[in-house]
Amino acid sequence: MTKNVNLKSVAKGGLLDRRFFLKKGFVFSVAAMASDKLLAEAKKYRQPWMEKPGDSFSNYGQPSVFEKEAIRWTMANKAAAGNGVSWTPLQNLEGTLTPNGLHFERHHNGVPQIDPKIHQLFIHGEVKKSLVFDMDSLLRYPMVSRQCFIECGGNSNAGWRDEPIQTAVGYFHGMVSCSEWTGIPLKILLNEANITPRGKWVIVEGGDASIMNVSIPLEKIMDDCFLAIYQNGERIRPENGYPLRLIAPGWEGVVNVKWLRRLHLSNRPAMSRNETSKYTELLPSGKARQFTFVMEAKSLITNPSYGHQLDKTGFYQISGLAWSGRGKIVKVEVSVDGGKNWGETELQKPVLSKSFTRFRIPWHWTGEKALLKSRAIDETGCVQPEREKLIAERGKNGYFHYNAIVSWKISNKGEISHVYA
Ligand SMILES: Nc1nc2c(c(=O)[nH]1)N[C@H]1C(S)=C(S)[C@@H](COP(=O)(O)O)O[C@H]1N2
Ligand SMILES: [Mo]
C-alpha cells in the first residue's frame, strides 16, 4: 500500500490519495501484450463502420445514439398546465458546464414561443426616463460573458423527508445547472433610465402565461445582474428564457426571471406569490425566513453515486460538483468512512465565483462497506453543514434551500444507496 502524502489511510472504506496517480501510475487495460502482437491485433480489428462512409453532415448536432441515458427526467405538476420540472442528469455529466439540451427546467405555466421580432422590454416606475427596448436595440449594447450556476431554491428538497430518497443524483439534486451566459449588465440600462432616489427594488416580470414576478434589491441588480441573450455561445433555448432572461449570479433560481418583459423600479418589494406564500419559511423560533436569496455552499459526489455499481475492488475516481452563491469554492473534502477522516480533493481550474467547481480524488476501494461524503467550503468561510445541523437550525418546516452533506453508502457488494448518516 502506498504511503499517504496528505491523507490518512482509513481502516474502513479504503484509501483516499490525491497523489496516487502521480506516484505509482497503473494501467486499466483490457489485456496486456507485447508490442508486435498488439499491432497485429490492431490491424485485425475492423468494424462495420470502418467498411463504408459514415453519415452525412447535420444542421444541428445530436448526442451519440449510445448516450440515450443522458437525458432530462421530467416531472409535471398538476397545479397548472405546463407547471413542473425537468432535471439535469448530473450522474451522466463531467466537467463544469451543462449542455444546453440538459439544463434543468422549471416553468410555472409552460414554455412560451416568443417571436424575438416583436418581443419588448419595458423599464418604468421610479425612473426619470421610461424606456422600451426591442431585441435589435438590445443587441447593440456592449455585452459580458459569465459562467454561473442557476439553482432552484427547491432543489434537493427531498432531503427534508424523514426517509432518504433512493434515486439518481440528478433526480434528487438536478435542479441546478451551469452555463456561460452572455448579455448586457443591467446597470447600463438602468443608468440610462436614471433611477430616482426612491427606486430601491426592481420588480422583474416574465412574459410567459404565468406572468411571474419577483422583487430584487436594487443593490444586487447594479452589482452583477445582467440580461442574458446567449447561453453557452448560442441564443438562449426557449425553455431557458428565449429571447431574454435575467441572470442574478448565485441567487435562487426563481429570481432569474425568464422571457423577461418588464422591470418596474419601486420603493418596496411587490410581495408577490413567490416571495410570500412560497420561499417564506417558518423557523423553530416562530420567526420566518423571507427574501433568502443566496444559495449556500453545497457539494455532492456525482460519481460514484446511487444507481452506479462498483463491480471490482481497486481504484475509482471520486468526482463531484461544488458551488456557492457567495463566491468561490476554496476547498472540497471527501470522506469514505462516514466523516471520521477527510481528504482534500483536487479542484478543476479555474475556480470561478458562483459557478460549478468540479472536484476529484482517487480512491482505492478494498471491497468493504464504505460511506462516502463530500463537504464544500467557500471563500466566505461557509462550511456545508451535516443534515442534523441544518435541521436543528431550520426545523422540519423546511422546503427550500437544502444544502446538507450527501452520504452514499457502499455495500460490500458495491451497491450504492442514499443514507442519512
Ligand atoms: N417567467 C418565468 N421565469 C421563471 C420561471 C417561470 O416559471 N416563469 N421559473 C423560475 C424558477 S422557479 C426557476 S428555478 C428558474 C429555472 O430556470 P431554468 O428553467 O432555465 O432552469 O427560472 C425562474 N424564472
Ligand atoms: Mo425555482
Short mmCIF file of C-alpha atoms and ligand atoms in Angstrom, two decimals:
data_model
loop_
_atom_site.label_atom_id
_atom_site.label_comp_id
_atom_site.label_asym_id
_atom_site.label_seq_id
_atom_site.Cartn_x
_atom_site.Cartn_y
_atom_site.Cartn_z
CA MET A 1 0.00 0.00 0.00
CA THR A 2 1.27 3.48 -0.80
CA LYS A 3 2.37 5.84 1.89
CA ASN A 4 -0.11 8.67 2.02
CA VAL A 5 1.03 12.23 1.43
CA ASN A 6 -1.80 14.38 2.66
CA LEU A 7 -4.46 11.87 3.55
CA LYS A 8 -4.91 9.21 6.10
CA SER A 9 -5.24 5.61 5.15
CA VAL A 10 -8.50 4.58 6.76
CA ALA A 11 -9.38 1.20 8.12
CA LYS A 12 -12.92 1.14 6.77
CA GLY A 13 -13.84 2.32 3.30
CA GLY A 14 -10.38 2.08 1.78
CA LEU A 15 -7.77 4.66 0.96
CA LEU A 16 -8.06 8.16 -0.44
CA ASP A 17 -4.95 9.59 -2.03
CA ARG A 18 -4.86 12.62 -4.27
CA ARG A 19 -1.29 11.88 -5.46
CA PHE A 20 -1.72 8.22 -6.19
CA PHE A 21 -1.65 8.50 -9.98
CA LEU A 22 1.49 10.61 -9.87
CA LYS A 23 3.35 8.29 -7.54
CA LYS A 24 2.50 4.91 -8.95
CA GLY A 25 0.84 5.04 -12.31
CA PHE A 26 -1.05 1.95 -13.45
CA VAL A 27 -2.97 0.59 -16.37
CA PHE A 28 -6.65 -0.30 -16.58
CA SER A 29 -6.09 -2.05 -19.91
CA VAL A 30 -8.40 -4.86 -21.05
CA ALA A 31 -5.33 -7.01 -21.79
CA ALA A 32 -1.57 -6.59 -21.75
CA MET A 33 0.60 -7.94 -24.60
CA ALA A 34 3.85 -7.40 -26.50
CA SER A 35 4.04 -4.54 -28.98
CA ASP A 36 4.27 -6.59 -32.23
CA LYS A 37 1.41 -8.83 -31.14
CA LEU A 38 -0.63 -5.76 -30.25
CA LEU A 39 -0.02 -4.24 -33.69
CA ALA A 40 -1.23 -7.43 -35.38
CA GLU A 41 -4.35 -7.34 -33.19
CA ALA A 42 -4.99 -3.69 -34.06
CA LYS A 43 -4.78 -4.47 -37.78
CA LYS A 44 -7.27 -7.30 -37.42
CA TYR A 45 -9.64 -5.10 -35.54
CA ARG A 46 -12.14 -3.91 -38.15
CA GLN A 47 -15.74 -2.96 -37.53
CA PRO A 48 -18.69 -2.38 -39.90
CA TRP A 49 -18.33 1.42 -39.55
CA MET A 50 -14.83 1.17 -40.98
CA GLU A 51 -16.04 -0.55 -44.15
CA LYS A 52 -18.19 2.21 -45.68
CA PRO A 53 -18.53 6.01 -45.49
CA GLY A 54 -20.28 7.31 -42.41
CA ASP A 55 -23.36 9.52 -42.08
CA SER A 56 -23.59 12.89 -43.75
CA PHE A 57 -23.41 16.37 -42.22
CA SER A 58 -26.17 17.66 -39.98
CA ASN A 59 -27.54 21.16 -39.49
CA TYR A 60 -27.64 20.78 -35.76
CA GLY A 61 -25.70 18.03 -33.99
CA GLN A 62 -27.20 15.49 -31.62
CA PRO A 63 -25.57 13.31 -28.94
CA SER A 64 -24.47 9.78 -29.85
CA VAL A 65 -27.30 7.25 -30.15
CA PHE A 66 -25.43 5.30 -27.47
CA GLU A 67 -25.97 8.09 -24.94
CA LYS A 68 -29.73 7.67 -24.54
CA GLU A 69 -29.46 7.70 -20.75
CA ALA A 70 -28.11 11.22 -20.54
CA ILE A 71 -31.50 12.91 -20.68
CA ARG A 72 -33.57 15.22 -18.51
CA TRP A 73 -36.15 13.47 -16.37
CA THR A 74 -39.40 15.37 -16.46
CA MET A 75 -41.97 15.75 -13.72
CA ALA A 76 -45.26 17.54 -14.37
CA ASN A 77 -47.08 19.28 -11.54
CA LYS A 78 -50.86 19.27 -11.80
CA ALA A 79 -51.17 22.75 -10.26
CA ALA A 80 -51.33 24.31 -13.73
CA ALA A 81 -50.78 23.36 -17.37
CA GLY A 82 -47.09 23.41 -18.17
CA ASN A 83 -46.15 23.58 -14.48
CA GLY A 84 -43.35 21.27 -13.39
CA VAL A 85 -39.68 20.49 -13.57
CA SER A 86 -37.14 18.63 -15.63
CA TRP A 87 -33.89 17.60 -14.01
CA THR A 88 -30.28 17.73 -15.18
CA PRO A 89 -28.80 14.18 -15.19
CA LEU A 90 -25.79 15.16 -13.05
CA GLN A 91 -24.79 11.48 -12.78
CA ASN A 92 -24.09 11.36 -16.55
CA LEU A 93 -22.06 14.55 -16.84
CA GLU A 94 -18.47 15.61 -16.18
CA GLY A 95 -16.62 18.94 -16.09
CA THR A 96 -18.49 22.09 -15.09
CA LEU A 97 -20.74 23.14 -17.98
CA THR A 98 -24.25 21.82 -18.57
CA PRO A 99 -25.07 21.17 -22.22
CA ASN A 100 -27.96 23.40 -23.29
CA GLY A 101 -30.28 20.49 -24.05
CA LEU A 102 -29.76 19.21 -20.48
CA HIS A 103 -30.13 22.45 -18.50
CA PHE A 104 -32.83 21.83 -15.89
CA GLU A 105 -36.22 23.46 -16.47
CA ARG A 106 -38.70 24.96 -14.07
CA HIS A 107 -41.79 26.51 -15.61
CA HIS A 108 -44.93 27.68 -13.86
CA ASN A 109 -47.08 27.71 -16.99
CA GLY A 110 -45.22 26.18 -19.90
CA VAL A 111 -42.65 27.45 -22.41
CA PRO A 112 -43.84 30.41 -24.49
CA GLN A 113 -42.67 30.58 -28.10
CA ILE A 114 -41.72 34.25 -28.16
CA ASP A 115 -41.07 35.92 -31.51
CA PRO A 116 -37.89 37.99 -30.99
CA LYS A 117 -39.03 40.44 -33.68
CA ILE A 118 -41.95 41.58 -31.55
CA HIS A 119 -40.62 41.00 -28.03
CA GLN A 120 -40.24 44.18 -25.95
CA LEU A 121 -38.62 45.05 -22.64
CA PHE A 122 -40.17 47.86 -20.57
CA ILE A 123 -38.35 49.80 -17.85
CA HIS A 124 -40.50 52.16 -15.79
CA GLY A 125 -41.56 53.25 -12.28
CA GLU A 126 -39.06 55.16 -10.15
CA VAL A 127 -37.02 56.35 -13.15
CA LYS A 128 -36.67 59.78 -14.71
CA LYS A 129 -36.89 58.27 -18.19
CA SER A 130 -39.08 55.24 -19.01
CA LEU A 131 -37.56 53.05 -21.69
CA VAL A 132 -38.75 50.41 -24.15
CA PHE A 133 -36.34 48.13 -25.99
CA ASP A 134 -36.76 45.63 -28.78
CA MET A 135 -34.26 42.82 -29.30
CA ASP A 136 -32.48 44.64 -32.13
CA SER A 137 -31.74 47.64 -29.94
CA LEU A 138 -30.59 45.40 -27.06
CA LEU A 139 -28.20 43.54 -29.36
CA ARG A 140 -26.33 46.82 -29.96
CA TYR A 141 -25.22 47.16 -26.33
CA PRO A 142 -21.83 46.02 -25.02
CA MET A 143 -22.03 42.54 -23.57
CA VAL A 144 -20.22 40.47 -20.96
CA SER A 145 -19.92 36.70 -20.51
CA ARG A 146 -20.01 34.94 -17.21
CA GLN A 147 -20.12 31.32 -16.21
CA CYS A 148 -22.53 30.75 -13.34
CA PHE A 149 -24.91 28.20 -11.92
CA ILE A 150 -28.66 28.54 -11.61
CA GLU A 151 -30.16 26.52 -8.78
CA CYS A 152 -33.85 26.35 -7.93
CA GLY A 153 -34.44 27.25 -4.27
CA GLY A 154 -36.42 23.98 -4.06
CA ASN A 155 -33.51 21.85 -5.30
CA SER A 156 -32.68 18.79 -3.13
CA ASN A 157 -35.86 19.30 -1.11
CA ALA A 158 -36.35 15.52 -0.83
CA GLY A 159 -33.61 15.86 1.79
CA TRP A 160 -36.20 17.26 4.22
CA ARG A 161 -38.10 13.97 4.13
CA ASP A 162 -37.73 11.54 7.04
CA GLU A 163 -36.51 8.70 4.82
CA PRO A 164 -33.61 9.15 2.39
CA ILE A 165 -34.90 9.11 -1.19
CA GLN A 166 -33.42 6.34 -3.36
CA THR A 167 -32.94 7.86 -6.77
CA ALA A 168 -30.25 9.01 -9.17
CA VAL A 169 -28.36 12.09 -8.03
CA GLY A 170 -29.82 14.18 -10.86
CA TYR A 171 -33.39 13.32 -9.95
CA PHE A 172 -32.75 14.49 -6.41
CA HIS A 173 -30.26 17.37 -6.83
CA GLY A 174 -30.53 18.13 -10.55
CA MET A 175 -32.46 21.39 -10.31
CA VAL A 176 -29.10 23.06 -10.75
CA SER A 177 -27.12 23.62 -13.94
CA CYS A 178 -24.21 25.78 -15.02
CA SER A 179 -23.76 27.74 -18.26
CA GLU A 180 -21.73 30.51 -19.74
CA TRP A 181 -24.28 33.30 -20.12
CA THR A 182 -23.69 36.36 -22.30
CA GLY A 183 -25.63 39.59 -22.13
CA ILE A 184 -25.92 43.19 -21.03
CA PRO A 185 -25.07 44.37 -17.49
CA LEU A 186 -28.33 45.74 -16.12
CA LYS A 187 -26.66 48.79 -14.64
CA ILE A 188 -26.01 50.10 -18.16
CA LEU A 189 -29.73 50.18 -18.98
CA LEU A 190 -30.78 51.41 -15.55
CA ASN A 191 -28.28 54.24 -15.61
CA GLU A 192 -29.82 55.27 -18.91
CA ALA A 193 -33.27 55.21 -17.31
CA ASN A 194 -31.89 57.34 -14.46
CA ILE A 195 -33.32 55.89 -11.24
CA THR A 196 -34.92 58.29 -8.76
CA PRO A 197 -33.74 58.24 -5.11
CA ARG A 198 -36.94 56.35 -4.23
CA GLY A 199 -36.05 53.43 -6.51
CA LYS A 200 -34.78 50.71 -4.14
CA TRP A 201 -36.27 47.49 -5.54
CA VAL A 202 -36.67 46.16 -9.05
CA ILE A 203 -39.81 44.15 -9.71
CA VAL A 204 -38.98 41.80 -12.52
CA GLU A 205 -41.70 40.25 -14.67
CA GLY A 206 -41.67 37.44 -17.20
CA GLY A 207 -43.58 37.30 -20.47
CA ASP A 208 -44.90 33.72 -20.15
CA ALA A 209 -48.51 32.77 -19.33
CA SER A 210 -47.73 32.71 -15.59
CA ILE A 211 -46.59 36.38 -15.79
CA MET A 212 -44.37 35.52 -12.85
CA ASN A 213 -42.85 38.42 -10.93
CA VAL A 214 -40.27 38.75 -8.16
CA SER A 215 -38.59 41.65 -6.36
CA ILE A 216 -34.83 42.11 -6.31
CA PRO A 217 -32.99 44.76 -4.24
CA LEU A 218 -31.50 47.45 -6.48
CA GLU A 219 -28.07 46.87 -4.95
CA LYS A 220 -27.88 43.33 -6.37
CA ILE A 221 -29.22 44.45 -9.74
CA MET A 222 -26.49 47.13 -10.00
CA ASP A 223 -23.80 44.80 -8.68
CA ASP A 224 -23.79 41.81 -11.04
CA CYS A 225 -27.19 41.15 -12.62
CA PHE A 226 -27.39 41.03 -16.37
CA LEU A 227 -29.82 40.41 -19.20
CA ALA A 228 -28.72 37.20 -20.89
CA ILE A 229 -29.26 36.66 -24.60
CA TYR A 230 -26.78 33.82 -25.20
CA GLN A 231 -26.29 30.51 -23.36
CA ASN A 232 -23.06 28.58 -23.93
CA GLY A 233 -22.46 30.56 -27.10
CA GLU A 234 -25.83 30.15 -28.80
CA ARG A 235 -29.05 32.08 -28.33
CA ILE A 236 -30.84 31.00 -25.14
CA ARG A 237 -33.05 27.94 -25.56
CA PRO A 238 -36.84 28.62 -25.44
CA GLU A 239 -37.16 26.61 -22.21
CA ASN A 240 -34.44 28.67 -20.51
CA GLY A 241 -35.91 32.06 -21.37
CA TYR A 242 -35.56 32.89 -25.09
CA PRO A 243 -35.07 35.60 -26.16
CA LEU A 244 -34.14 37.33 -22.89
CA ARG A 245 -33.70 36.35 -19.25
CA LEU A 246 -32.38 37.90 -16.09
CA ILE A 247 -29.29 36.36 -14.50
CA ALA A 248 -28.73 37.07 -10.81
CA PRO A 249 -25.48 35.15 -10.12
CA GLY A 250 -25.61 32.97 -7.00
CA TRP A 251 -29.22 33.80 -6.15
CA GLU A 252 -32.07 31.31 -6.08
CA GLY A 253 -33.47 30.22 -9.45
CA VAL A 254 -36.83 31.93 -9.08
CA VAL A 255 -35.35 35.45 -9.31
CA ASN A 256 -33.63 34.56 -12.60
CA VAL A 257 -36.77 35.56 -14.49
CA LYS A 258 -37.11 34.05 -17.95
CA TRP A 259 -38.79 35.56 -21.01
CA LEU A 260 -38.12 38.91 -19.34
CA ARG A 261 -40.52 41.69 -20.36
CA ARG A 262 -40.70 44.29 -17.60
CA LEU A 263 -38.52 45.95 -14.94
CA HIS A 264 -40.51 48.08 -12.54
CA LEU A 265 -38.43 50.31 -10.24
CA SER A 266 -40.16 50.66 -6.88
CA ASN A 267 -39.51 51.85 -3.35
CA ARG A 268 -40.62 48.48 -1.91
CA PRO A 269 -40.94 44.81 -2.89
CA ALA A 270 -44.09 43.65 -4.68
CA MET A 271 -44.83 40.93 -2.06
CA SER A 272 -45.74 38.62 -4.90
CA ARG A 273 -46.72 34.95 -4.58
CA ASN A 274 -43.14 33.74 -4.95
CA GLU A 275 -41.90 35.86 -2.05
CA THR A 276 -44.77 35.35 0.41
CA SER A 277 -46.74 32.12 0.01
CA LYS A 278 -43.61 30.47 -1.45
CA TYR A 279 -39.98 30.99 -0.42
CA THR A 280 -41.00 32.10 3.06
CA GLU A 281 -40.34 29.54 5.78
CA LEU A 282 -41.19 29.27 9.43
CA LEU A 283 -38.20 28.66 11.72
CA PRO A 284 -38.31 26.73 15.04
CA SER A 285 -38.16 30.14 16.83
CA GLY A 286 -41.51 31.14 15.29
CA LYS A 287 -39.85 33.73 13.07
CA ALA A 288 -39.96 33.35 9.31
CA ARG A 289 -37.18 33.45 6.76
CA GLN A 290 -38.05 35.62 3.78
CA PHE A 291 -36.02 37.02 0.88
CA THR A 292 -33.35 34.38 1.47
CA PHE A 293 -31.89 34.89 -1.95
CA VAL A 294 -28.39 33.45 -1.72
CA MET A 295 -27.79 29.76 -2.48
CA GLU A 296 -25.42 28.46 0.21
CA ALA A 297 -22.28 26.33 -0.22
CA LYS A 298 -23.10 22.83 -1.40
CA SER A 299 -21.40 19.80 -2.90
CA LEU A 300 -22.22 16.27 -3.92
CA ILE A 301 -20.41 13.26 -5.28
CA THR A 302 -21.82 12.52 -8.73
CA ASN A 303 -19.59 9.54 -9.40
CA PRO A 304 -19.93 7.04 -7.91
CA SER A 305 -23.49 7.71 -6.79
CA TYR A 306 -26.86 6.00 -6.47
CA GLY A 307 -27.51 3.69 -9.44
CA HIS A 308 -23.84 3.04 -10.15
CA GLN A 309 -22.42 -0.34 -9.22
CA LEU A 310 -18.83 -0.98 -8.16
CA ASP A 311 -18.04 -4.40 -9.55
CA LYS A 312 -14.32 -4.60 -8.90
CA THR A 313 -12.20 -3.65 -5.94
CA GLY A 314 -9.32 -1.26 -6.56
CA PHE A 315 -9.19 2.23 -7.92
CA TYR A 316 -12.07 4.56 -8.64
CA GLN A 317 -12.04 8.26 -9.22
CA ILE A 318 -14.46 10.04 -6.94
CA SER A 319 -15.82 13.04 -8.84
CA GLY A 320 -18.39 15.64 -7.92
CA LEU A 321 -19.63 19.20 -8.04
CA ALA A 322 -19.46 22.04 -5.56
CA TRP A 323 -20.86 25.56 -5.75
CA SER A 324 -21.72 28.55 -3.59
CA GLY A 325 -23.85 31.61 -4.23
CA ARG A 326 -21.48 33.63 -2.02
CA GLY A 327 -18.42 33.32 -4.23
CA LYS A 328 -15.66 30.84 -4.94
CA ILE A 329 -15.30 27.36 -3.57
CA VAL A 330 -11.95 27.15 -1.76
CA LYS A 331 -11.96 23.55 -0.60
CA VAL A 332 -13.89 20.33 -1.02
CA GLU A 333 -13.14 17.43 1.28
CA VAL A 334 -14.21 13.84 0.80
CA SER A 335 -14.62 11.10 3.38
CA VAL A 336 -15.03 7.39 2.67
CA ASP A 337 -15.58 6.40 6.30
CA GLY A 338 -18.67 8.44 7.08
CA GLY A 339 -16.89 11.61 8.16
CA LYS A 340 -14.22 10.35 10.56
CA ASN A 341 -11.37 11.18 8.18
CA TRP A 342 -11.47 13.75 5.40
CA GLY A 343 -9.17 14.16 2.41
CA GLU A 344 -8.76 17.29 0.36
CA THR A 345 -9.75 16.92 -3.30
CA GLU A 346 -8.24 18.46 -6.42
CA LEU A 347 -10.36 21.35 -7.76
CA GLN A 348 -10.63 21.78 -11.52
CA LYS A 349 -9.07 25.11 -12.56
CA PRO A 350 -10.03 27.85 -12.98
CA VAL A 351 -12.27 28.00 -9.95
CA LEU A 352 -14.91 30.62 -10.77
CA SER A 353 -17.12 32.57 -8.40
CA LYS A 354 -20.79 31.46 -8.18
CA SER A 355 -20.08 28.70 -10.66
CA PHE A 356 -19.82 24.91 -10.66
CA THR A 357 -16.48 23.67 -9.35
CA ARG A 358 -15.52 20.11 -10.25
CA PHE A 359 -13.61 18.18 -7.58
CA ARG A 360 -11.89 14.83 -7.97
CA ILE A 361 -9.91 12.40 -5.84
CA PRO A 362 -8.65 8.86 -6.47
CA TRP A 363 -9.98 6.19 -4.13
CA HIS A 364 -8.88 2.63 -3.55
CA TRP A 365 -11.91 0.53 -2.67
CA THR A 366 -10.99 -2.57 -0.67
CA GLY A 367 -14.36 -4.26 -1.10
CA GLU A 368 -15.52 -3.41 2.40
CA LYS A 369 -18.51 -1.27 3.31
CA ALA A 370 -17.83 2.43 2.84
CA LEU A 371 -19.69 5.67 3.47
CA LEU A 372 -18.91 8.47 1.03
CA LYS A 373 -19.47 12.14 1.80
CA SER A 374 -18.29 15.45 0.41
CA ARG A 375 -18.09 18.80 2.18
CA ALA A 376 -17.65 22.19 0.50
CA ILE A 377 -16.16 25.35 1.98
CA ASP A 378 -16.48 28.69 0.22
CA GLU A 379 -14.35 31.83 0.31
CA THR A 380 -16.56 33.45 2.94
CA GLY A 381 -15.78 30.54 5.28
CA CYS A 382 -19.23 28.94 4.94
CA VAL A 383 -18.98 25.19 5.51
CA GLN A 384 -21.60 22.87 4.07
CA PRO A 385 -23.49 21.51 7.12
CA GLU A 386 -24.31 17.95 8.11
CA ARG A 387 -28.05 17.23 7.76
CA GLU A 388 -28.57 17.14 11.54
CA LYS A 389 -27.15 20.63 11.92
CA LEU A 390 -29.25 22.03 9.08
CA ILE A 391 -32.43 20.57 10.56
CA ALA A 392 -31.56 21.82 14.05
CA GLU A 393 -31.23 25.34 12.64
CA ARG A 394 -34.13 25.35 10.24
CA GLY A 395 -36.62 22.94 11.79
CA LYS A 396 -38.81 20.45 9.99
CA ASN A 397 -40.87 23.02 8.08
CA GLY A 398 -38.13 23.37 5.53
CA TYR A 399 -38.79 23.02 1.84
CA PHE A 400 -36.30 25.39 0.22
CA HIS A 401 -32.54 25.89 0.45
CA TYR A 402 -31.49 22.36 1.43
CA ASN A 403 -27.69 22.19 1.26
CA ALA A 404 -26.71 19.43 3.70
CA ILE A 405 -23.90 16.96 3.12
CA VAL A 406 -24.99 14.00 0.99
CA SER A 407 -23.97 10.46 2.04
CA TRP A 408 -23.68 7.44 -0.28
CA LYS A 409 -23.39 4.05 1.38
CA ILE A 410 -21.39 1.40 -0.49
CA SER A 411 -22.22 -2.18 0.47
CA ASN A 412 -19.60 -4.92 0.38
CA LYS A 413 -21.19 -5.94 -2.94
CA GLY A 414 -20.53 -2.49 -4.37
CA GLU A 415 -24.19 -1.41 -4.37
CA ILE A 416 -24.82 2.25 -3.64
CA SER A 417 -27.66 3.67 -1.60
CA HIS A 418 -28.53 7.09 -0.21
CA VAL A 419 -28.38 7.31 3.57
CA TYR A 420 -28.67 9.92 6.29
CA ALA A 421 -25.53 9.42 8.33
N1 LIG B 1 -41.04 33.92 -16.45
C1 LIG B 1 -40.65 32.90 -15.67
N2 LIG B 1 -39.42 32.94 -15.14
C2 LIG B 1 -39.01 31.93 -14.35
C3 LIG B 1 -39.86 30.84 -14.04
C4 LIG B 1 -41.15 30.80 -14.64
O1 LIG B 1 -41.94 29.87 -14.49
N3 LIG B 1 -41.52 31.86 -15.45
N4 LIG B 1 -39.41 29.87 -13.15
C5 LIG B 1 -38.37 30.30 -12.21
C6 LIG B 1 -37.80 29.25 -11.41
S1 LIG B 1 -38.67 28.79 -10.03
C7 LIG B 1 -36.54 28.76 -11.65
S2 LIG B 1 -35.83 27.64 -10.61
C8 LIG B 1 -35.77 29.18 -12.84
C9 LIG B 1 -35.42 27.97 -13.68
O2 LIG B 1 -34.68 28.33 -14.81
P1 LIG B 1 -34.44 27.27 -15.97
O3 LIG B 1 -35.79 26.70 -16.36
O4 LIG B 1 -33.76 27.98 -17.08
O5 LIG B 1 -33.57 26.21 -15.38
O6 LIG B 1 -36.48 30.09 -13.65
C10 LIG B 1 -37.24 31.04 -12.93
N5 LIG B 1 -37.75 32.01 -13.84
MO MO B 2 -37.30 27.53 -8.70
#
